[in-house]
Amino acid sequence: MMRPLRETDRAEYLRVEGLSHAHFAPWRPARDVSDAAAFEAEVIRTRQGILAGTEVRLGAFDLHDGGLVGLFSLSQIFRRSFSSCYAGWRVSLDRARQGYGAEGVTGLLDLAFNDQGCGLALHRVQANIIPRNTASLRLAERVGFRREGLALRYLRINGVWEDHVMFARTAEEHTPAAEITDCLDP
């Protein structure tokens, strides 16, 4: 189940961040705030992004045990003739390599491209991945992203300008895996 994080998810978020900190560190900018402050910012950013229509940030939860599996996002949502956004994801270390990443990213793509009801009706989703992040490279390819090229010194991660492999998928390339049944509620 994917939905925006709520205040009641604090303990699970802190558990995942504590467990996965070293696992996530090479792939995201260094944070200068505590995990608790990062959670507060995540909840606020989620609400603001949904209300503004510029970002969707979702927690994915295991239906059996309720545990937080990972965080998935569509950011920098642009409308009009561009009709595009960026996808991002991170899966908890204790849930890695169990298919949750593919299920979550597929859900993001379904939400992005669905033009019925609660879908975003976007045309293009892009994902940019550091070349040595082999798990995310494999995941992007597994869910149907197309490799488009290499962006040199694309994003500053932990003080280093990192190259990124650019992936994209368009609505014409996507076959929905599931129907979107619940609208996002900030």
Short mmCIF file of N, CA and C in Angstrom, two decimals, residues 9 41 46 100 108 162 186:
data_model
loop_
_atom_site.label_atom_id
_atom_site.label_comp_id
_atom_site.label_asym_id
_atom_site.label_seq_id
_atom_site.Cartn_x
_atom_site.Cartn_y
_atom_site.Cartn_z
N ASP A 9 3.33 7.58 11.37
CA ASP A 9 4.39 6.78 10.74
C ASP A 9 5.77 7.13 11.29
N ALA A 41 10.12 17.36 8.16
CA ALA A 41 10.23 18.00 6.86
C ALA A 41 9.56 17.18 5.76
N THR A 46 5.51 16.73 1.85
CA THR A 46 4.51 15.89 1.21
C THR A 46 3.20 16.66 1.06
N TYR A 100 10.03 -5.31 -3.60
CA TYR A 100 9.27 -4.13 -3.17
C TYR A 100 9.61 -2.89 -4.01
N LEU A 108 4.31 4.07 -8.86
CA LEU A 108 4.57 5.47 -9.21
C LEU A 108 4.25 5.74 -10.67
N GLU A 162 28.39 14.26 -9.01
CA GLU A 162 28.29 12.88 -9.51
C GLU A 162 27.66 12.84 -10.90
N PRO A 186 -3.78 15.03 1.12
CA PRO A 186 -2.68 15.61 1.86
C PRO A 186 -2.97 15.65 3.34
#
